[in-house]
C-alpha cells in the first residue's frame, strides 16, 4: 500500500512541517525537494486534466476532472501556506533583531536554512523598509522597540558578548566582554536587541 | 598641584574634590566626542572600591556623563588595560579606584605616554602613595590627580627630598649626574615627538617601547644610585624617601569616603550614598585595615549624616524594624562583634566571631565549655541559643546586650560592641546591619562562583530534615545570568557546530595555563558584577549571608585544625602556617578568605599567648600559605599582628615579600594590588620562606 499515493500526500507533508515549525518556534530548513516534487505533481495533474478536458464532451464533463481540479487547488493552497508561514517567520526574525539584516545573514546556522529566494526576499524587504523609514527618520524611528519606552537618554549596559569597536555619533566605543558602559541609548539600541549588550536596571 | 586635599582643608588657592569632579564634567561636555570611552573607571575587586564605583556611577548618571567601568584585578591586568587604552583618542579622564597609588604613574611605563588632555584621578586608600604621583611636576606630573585625605600635607619633607633628588645633579659621580640631568628634558622631547608622530601607529609603538625600556632603566639606575651615595645631605634625602616606601603598607581614608566627601561638596548626598560610604568604612574596619580610632573618626561624621538625612525615629521598640514599605532609611545601632548574629543562631554567631574565639580560646574543648558557660550565666538556655536568632524569645533578644554587658567582662570581653549602622529595606526583609552587608558582599566577591560550596538549608540543623543538610551554593539567580547559561547550553545545536566547539576545546593543549587564566578571569569578573548588583539589591544580599556563613565555618574549621595540629611554625620574627590539605583548600586559594584566616589566627594566637605569658606580650606577624592544587602553586598572605584587638599596624610584608622574592629568584606572581599577597610556585615555597626568614632577621 505504501506505493500507492493519494493526490496531495506530499502537500500534507509540507503542511505538517510548517505546523511542526510553528509549534517548536523554529525555522526548519527549506524543504526544496519536497516543494519540487509537489510542483511536479501539479504538472502531472494538469496534464491529466488537460487530456481529459480535450477528449471529453464539453457538455458532459467527466467527474474525474473535478477531482483533478480539487487536487490542484489544494496543492496550491498548501504550497502557499508553507511559504507564507516561512515568510512570516522570517519577518518576525527580522524585526526581532531590529532590522539588522547582516546579523541574520551572517549567522551560518540560519543562513543554511534559507533558500536563495528567501535571502533575496529578505534583502528586498530590508531595502523597502529602509526606504520607508528614511522618509520620516527625523520625526519617528519605526525600527525602535516600543515594549519599554526609554526613560533616560543614557542607559547602563553590560556587555554579554564581545562586539568590537562600534562607531557612534559621539565617537567610537570598544565594547569588551564583562564591562559596563553608560552610553546613549539611541547609539546602541540595536546591539541590545541583537543580544550583544544587556540593559542593567 | 597634583594632589587634592579633602574639602575642609581647602583654601582659595587649593582646589579640592569638587573642582576635580567639575573638571571631569567640563572636559566631558566640552569635548566633541563624548562617548563612553571618554570617562573610564577602573575598579579593583574589594568592597570599598565597589562602593566607591557605585557612588561615582550615581553621580555620573545624574550628570548625564557616559562612562565605562572596567574591573581590574591586579597590576598585570592594569598593564593590559593600560595598553588597550593608550590608543583611545577620546579618553580624557581615567579614574583609578583603590589601585595604583603606589605606582609611578607619571612615568612612561604607566600613563606618561598618554594623550596630553587626559587626566588620571587616583582614589586609593592604600598607603604609602607614590611620591612622584603626588608631587610630580611638569606636563606628565600635572595630569595625575591624587585625591588625598590630607595626609599628603604632612609629607612635606619627603616632597623636599624628592625634589632635591630630582633636580639637583649628583656631584660625586659624573656619568650619573649626566644621566640624571639629561633625563627630564630628554623625556619631554620624546613626548613632543610622540605627539607629532602619533598619527602614525608605527611611530607611536616605537616610542612607547622606548618609554617602557627607559622606565625600567631608570629604576635600576635608581637602585644603583642608592649604593653609590656618598654625600650626607643626599644620603639623608635618600634615606627619607626609602623610609617612606619601606616602612610598610597601611590604609588611609577609604575610597568611598572620598567620594562621599565629594558628594557632600556637590550637595548631592542621599541615603544610598551614605549607605555605600558606611559599607566602605565598615569593610575597612572589619578586615582590620584601619584602627578603631580612625573608624570612630569617620563614624562620627556618618553618625551626624544619618540624623541629617533621616527622619527622627519614634521612640520605643520600633528601632529594629522598618516602619513602612518605603522605609529605606539608615539608622544608627550598636553592632555586637558576633558574626551575622541576626541571621544565624546566637551560639554559632558567637562561635564564629574572631573576637569571641580569641578571648575564649574556642579551638579547645575548654573554650567551647566557656562559651556555653557564658551563655548559661546570661540565662540563655542552650535550646534558645541553638535557634535561629529571629525565632528566639523576644525578651531574650531585648535583654541580650544588657546581659552580655553584665556577664562578658568576667571572661575578659570588654569591648563586645562597636557603634555601627543598619539600613531598612522596606518590608522586603529585616533591616540589615552594615557589617552583615559587608560580610555578604565580600563573600560574593570571593567565592560566588569558581568554588563549589555547600550552604546550610534553613531548618536542616541537627538532622532536622534529611541527612546532609546542605545544598550547593548557586549564584543569586539574576534571571539574566541563568538565561544566558541556557542559551549557552542550548540542546539543539546542530551536531556539526557541537563538534566544532569540542575541537576548539581540545585544541589548545600547550596553552593550558593560558586557558586556565581565561577561565579564572571569567569567574572573578562574574563575582565582581554579582557583588556590584547586590549592593543595591536586597534579595541577593540576603542570600549571600548564607554563603558568608559557610565561609566563616570553613575559617573556624581550618583555623581550629591548624592550632590543634600545631601546624604553626614559629620563627623569630613571624609565624608560618602552610596549608596543604583539608576540605576547604579550594576556598582558601582566594586571597580575601586566606587573609581572613590569617587575621583569625593572629587574634587567636595573640590572646592565647597573652593568657599564658602575661608579662611578655609580643605578637608576631603571620605568614599563611595555601596550596592551590589546580595551579600547583601556593598563595601566600602576610598579615601583621597588632597588639590589641582594635589596633592596626603597618604591614611590612609587602616589602619583605618583594625582597625575599628577589633574593631567592622564586617564580612568583602578584595576582592582586596588595603586595602582601603573593602567588608562588609550589617548588619554590620552601626556599621563599627561608629567605623571608633571613630577610627579616637581617
GROMACS .gro file of N, CA, C and O in nm, chain A residues 26 109 152-154 156 158-160 168-184 198-201, chain B residues 32-37 54 57 61 64-71 84 90 480 483-484 490 492 494 522 525 529 532-533:
model
  240
   26UNK      N    1   1.063   2.716   1.560
   26UNK     CA    2   1.192   2.702   1.496
   26UNK      C    3   1.174   2.718   1.347
   26UNK      O    4   1.072   2.680   1.293
  109UNK      N    5   2.408   2.935   1.071
  109UNK     CA    6   2.303   2.843   1.112
  109UNK      C    7   2.171   2.877   1.043
  109UNK      O    8   2.107   2.792   0.981
  152UNK      N    9   1.544   5.738   3.010
  152UNK     CA   10   1.662   5.823   3.016
  152UNK      C   11   1.727   5.831   2.879
  152UNK      O   12   1.707   5.745   2.794
  153UNK      N   13   1.807   5.934   2.868
  153UNK     CA   14   1.886   5.947   2.746
  153UNK      C   15   1.997   5.843   2.746
  153UNK      O   16   2.029   5.782   2.645
  154UNK      N   17   2.053   5.823   2.865
  154UNK     CA   18   2.165   5.730   2.876
  154UNK      C   19   2.116   5.599   2.936
  154UNK      O   20   2.018   5.595   3.009
  156UNK      N   21   2.265   5.216   3.110
  156UNK     CA   22   2.379   5.138   3.157
  156UNK      C   23   2.369   4.998   3.098
  156UNK      O   24   2.269   4.930   3.116
  158UNK      N   25   2.554   4.612   3.009
  158UNK     CA   26   2.655   4.513   3.042
  158UNK      C   27   2.686   4.437   2.915
  158UNK      O   28   2.596   4.394   2.845
  159UNK      N   29   2.813   4.423   2.882
  159UNK     CA   30   2.848   4.359   2.757
  159UNK      C   31   2.847   4.207   2.774
  159UNK      O   32   2.919   4.152   2.857
  160UNK      N   33   2.762   4.141   2.701
  160UNK     CA   34   2.748   3.997   2.713
  160UNK      C   35   2.842   3.926   2.618
  160UNK      O   36   2.902   3.825   2.651
  168UNK      N   37   2.988   5.542   1.690
  168UNK     CA   38   2.862   5.611   1.718
  168UNK      C   39   2.878   5.757   1.680
  168UNK      O   40   2.987   5.801   1.644
  169UNK      N   41   2.768   5.827   1.690
  169UNK     CA   42   2.773   5.970   1.660
  169UNK      C   43   2.876   6.041   1.748
  169UNK      O   44   2.939   6.137   1.709
  170UNK      N   45   2.887   5.992   1.871
  170UNK     CA   46   2.969   6.062   1.969
  170UNK      C   47   3.111   6.008   1.976
  170UNK      O   48   3.184   6.038   2.068
  171UNK      N   49   3.147   5.925   1.885
  171UNK     CA   50   3.281   5.867   1.890
  171UNK      C   51   3.271   5.717   1.896
  171UNK      O   52   3.162   5.661   1.905
  172UNK      N   53   3.386   5.654   1.895
  172UNK     CA   54   3.383   5.508   1.889
  172UNK      C   55   3.392   5.449   2.029
  172UNK      O   56   3.454   5.505   2.119
  173UNK      N   57   3.326   5.338   2.046
  173UNK     CA   58   3.329   5.270   2.175
  173UNK      C   59   3.375   5.127   2.152
  173UNK      O   60   3.328   5.060   2.061
  174UNK      N   61   3.467   5.085   2.236
  174UNK     CA   62   3.516   4.948   2.225
  174UNK      C   63   3.445   4.863   2.329
  174UNK      O   64   3.477   4.867   2.448
  175UNK      N   65   3.345   4.789   2.286
  175UNK     CA   66   3.270   4.707   2.381
  175UNK      C   67   3.344   4.577   2.406
  175UNK      O   68   3.358   4.494   2.316
  176UNK      N   69   3.393   4.559   2.528
  176UNK     CA   70   3.461   4.434   2.561
  176UNK      C   71   3.377   4.358   2.661
  176UNK      O   72   3.308   4.417   2.743
  177UNK      N   73   3.389   4.229   2.654
  177UNK     CA   74   3.303   4.145   2.735
  177UNK      C   75   3.320   4.173   2.885
  177UNK      O   76   3.429   4.200   2.932
  178UNK      N   77   3.209   4.166   2.957
  178UNK     CA   78   3.207   4.183   3.101
  178UNK      C   79   3.258   4.318   3.148
  178UNK      O   80   3.325   4.329   3.248
  179UNK      N   81   3.226   4.419   3.073
  179UNK     CA   82   3.247   4.553   3.123
  179UNK      C   83   3.113   4.623   3.116
  179UNK      O   84   3.022   4.575   3.050
  180UNK      N   85   3.103   4.733   3.187
  180UNK     CA   86   2.977   4.807   3.180
  180UNK      C   87   3.000   4.945   3.122
  180UNK      O   88   3.101   5.006   3.148
  181UNK      N   89   2.902   4.988   3.049
  181UNK     CA   90   2.913   5.116   2.983
  181UNK      C   91   2.788   5.196   3.007
  181UNK      O   92   2.678   5.142   3.006
  182UNK      N   93   2.807   5.324   3.029
  182UNK     CA   94   2.694   5.415   3.030
  182UNK      C   95   2.696   5.484   2.894
  182UNK      O   96   2.791   5.553   2.862
  183UNK      N   97   2.596   5.457   2.813
  183UNK     CA   98   2.601   5.507   2.676
  183UNK      C   99   2.467   5.566   2.635
  183UNK      O  100   2.366   5.545   2.702
  184UNK      N  101   2.470   5.637   2.526
  184UNK     CA  102   2.345   5.692   2.474
  184UNK      C  103   2.260   5.578   2.421
  184UNK      O  104   2.306   5.496   2.343
  198UNK      N  105   2.336   4.399   2.737
  198UNK     CA  106   2.219   4.381   2.820
  198UNK      C  107   2.200   4.506   2.901
  198UNK      O  108   2.295   4.565   2.952
  199UNK      N  109   2.075   4.543   2.916
  199UNK     CA  110   2.048   4.661   2.994
  199UNK      C  111   2.052   4.625   3.142
  199UNK      O  112   1.996   4.524   3.183
  200UNK      N  113   2.120   4.707   3.219
  200UNK     CA  114   2.123   4.684   3.363
  200UNK      C  115   2.028   4.784   3.428
  200UNK      O  116   2.039   4.903   3.406
  201UNK      N  117   1.937   4.731   3.502
  201UNK     CA  118   1.836   4.823   3.560
  201UNK      C  119   1.896   4.897   3.679
  201UNK      O  120   1.984   4.848   3.745
  233UNK      N  121   3.414   6.725   2.177
  233UNK     CA  122   3.317   6.699   2.071
  233UNK      C  123   3.268   6.555   2.071
  233UNK      O  124   3.154   6.527   2.039
  234UNK      N  125   3.356   6.466   2.111
  234UNK     CA  126   3.317   6.326   2.112
  234UNK      C  127   3.301   6.283   2.257
  234UNK      O  128   3.398   6.279   2.332
  235UNK      N  129   3.181   6.256   2.299
  235UNK     CA  130   3.161   6.222   2.439
  235UNK      C  131   3.100   6.084   2.453
  235UNK      O  132   3.002   6.065   2.521
  236UNK      N  133   3.157   5.990   2.386
  236UNK     CA  134   3.106   5.856   2.402
  236UNK      C  135   3.156   5.797   2.533
  236UNK      O  136   3.228   5.861   2.608
  237UNK      N  137   3.117   5.674   2.556
  237UNK     CA  138   3.152   5.611   2.683
  237UNK      C  139   3.302   5.587   2.696
  237UNK      O  140   3.349   5.543   2.799
  238UNK      N  141   3.377   5.615   2.591
  238UNK     CA  142   3.520   5.590   2.602
  238UNK      C  143   3.594   5.706   2.668
  238UNK      O  144   3.713   5.698   2.690
  255UNK      N  145   3.019   5.248   4.269
  255UNK     CA  146   2.873   5.262   4.264
  255UNK      C  147   2.830   5.407   4.290
  255UNK      O  148   2.742   5.461   4.225
  258UNK      N  149   2.921   5.619   4.001
  258UNK     CA  150   2.829   5.592   3.891
  258UNK      C  151   2.700   5.669   3.911
  258UNK      O  152   2.644   5.724   3.815
  262UNK      N  153   2.564   5.947   3.661
  262UNK     CA  154   2.434   5.930   3.599
  262UNK      C  155   2.352   6.057   3.612
  262UNK      O  156   2.285   6.100   3.518
  265UNK      N  157   2.454   6.300   3.357
  265UNK     CA  158   2.449   6.257   3.218
  265UNK      C  159   2.587   6.238   3.157
  265UNK      O  160   2.611   6.276   3.043
  266UNK      N  161   2.675   6.182   3.234
  266UNK     CA  162   2.807   6.153   3.180
  266UNK      C  163   2.810   6.008   3.136
  266UNK      O  164   2.774   5.920   3.212
  267UNK      N  165   2.851   5.988   3.013
  267UNK     CA  166   2.867   5.850   2.967
  267UNK      C  167   3.001   5.799   3.016
  267UNK      O  168   3.102   5.867   3.004
  268UNK      N  169   3.003   5.685   3.076
  268UNK     CA  170   3.129   5.634   3.129
  268UNK      C  171   3.138   5.485   3.103
  268UNK      O  172   3.045   5.421   3.056
  269UNK      N  173   3.253   5.432   3.139
  269UNK     CA  174   3.278   5.290   3.117
  269UNK      C  175   3.342   5.234   3.243
  269UNK      O  176   3.428   5.299   3.302
  270UNK      N  177   3.298   5.119   3.286
  270UNK     CA  178   3.352   5.059   3.407
  270UNK      C  179   3.429   4.933   3.372
  270UNK      O  180   3.375   4.846   3.305
  271UNK      N  181   3.552   4.924   3.417
  271UNK     CA  182   3.632   4.805   3.390
  271UNK      C  183   3.683   4.749   3.522
  271UNK      O  184   3.758   4.816   3.592
  272UNK      N  185   3.642   4.630   3.557
  272UNK     CA  186   3.702   4.570   3.675
  272UNK      C  187   3.844   4.524   3.646
  272UNK      O  188   3.869   4.463   3.542
  285UNK      N  189   4.565   4.872   2.625
  285UNK     CA  190   4.445   4.885   2.543
  285UNK      C  191   4.404   5.030   2.527
  285UNK      O  192   4.362   5.074   2.422
  291UNK      N  193   3.982   5.953   2.253
  291UNK     CA  194   3.887   6.042   2.321
  291UNK      C  195   3.903   6.042   2.473
  291UNK      O  196   3.844   6.121   2.542
  681UNK      N  197   1.886   3.709   3.426
  681UNK     CA  198   1.972   3.730   3.312
  681UNK      C  199   2.077   3.621   3.304
  681UNK      O  200   2.098   3.559   3.202
  684UNK      N  201   1.948   3.283   3.218
  684UNK     CA  202   1.902   3.278   3.080
  684UNK      C  203   2.020   3.261   2.985
  684UNK      O  204   2.016   3.184   2.892
  685UNK      N  205   2.126   3.332   3.019
  685UNK     CA  206   2.241   3.326   2.931
  685UNK      C  207   2.301   3.186   2.933
  685UNK      O  208   2.342   3.133   2.831
  691UNK      N  209   2.226   2.543   2.491
  691UNK     CA  210   2.110   2.504   2.412
  691UNK      C  211   2.127   2.363   2.358
  691UNK      O  212   2.232   2.325   2.309
  693UNK      N  213   1.958   2.208   2.108
  693UNK     CA  214   1.952   2.182   1.966
  693UNK      C  215   2.058   2.256   1.887
  693UNK      O  216   2.032   2.327   1.793
  695UNK      N  217   2.321   2.212   1.621
  695UNK     CA  218   2.341   2.107   1.522
  695UNK      C  219   2.470   2.034   1.548
  695UNK      O  220   2.567   2.092   1.597
  723UNK      N  221   3.725   3.487   3.409
  723UNK     CA  222   3.582   3.490   3.390
  723UNK      C  223   3.507   3.484   3.522
  723UNK      O  224   3.414   3.558   3.544
  726UNK      N  225   3.536   3.808   3.735
  726UNK     CA  226   3.459   3.920   3.680
  726UNK      C  227   3.310   3.899   3.708
  726UNK      O  228   3.238   3.991   3.745
  730UNK      N  229   3.058   4.153   3.930
  730UNK     CA  230   2.933   4.217   3.892
  730UNK      C  231   2.818   4.170   3.978
  730UNK      O  232   2.725   4.247   4.005
  733UNK      N  233   2.848   4.372   4.275
  733UNK     CA  234   2.813   4.510   4.241
  733UNK      C  235   2.661   4.527   4.239
  733UNK      O  236   2.607   4.625   4.292
  734UNK      N  237   2.595   4.431   4.179
  734UNK     CA  238   2.448   4.439   4.174
  734UNK      C  239   2.387   4.418   4.311
  734UNK      O  240   2.285   4.478   4.344
   0.00000   0.00000   0.00000
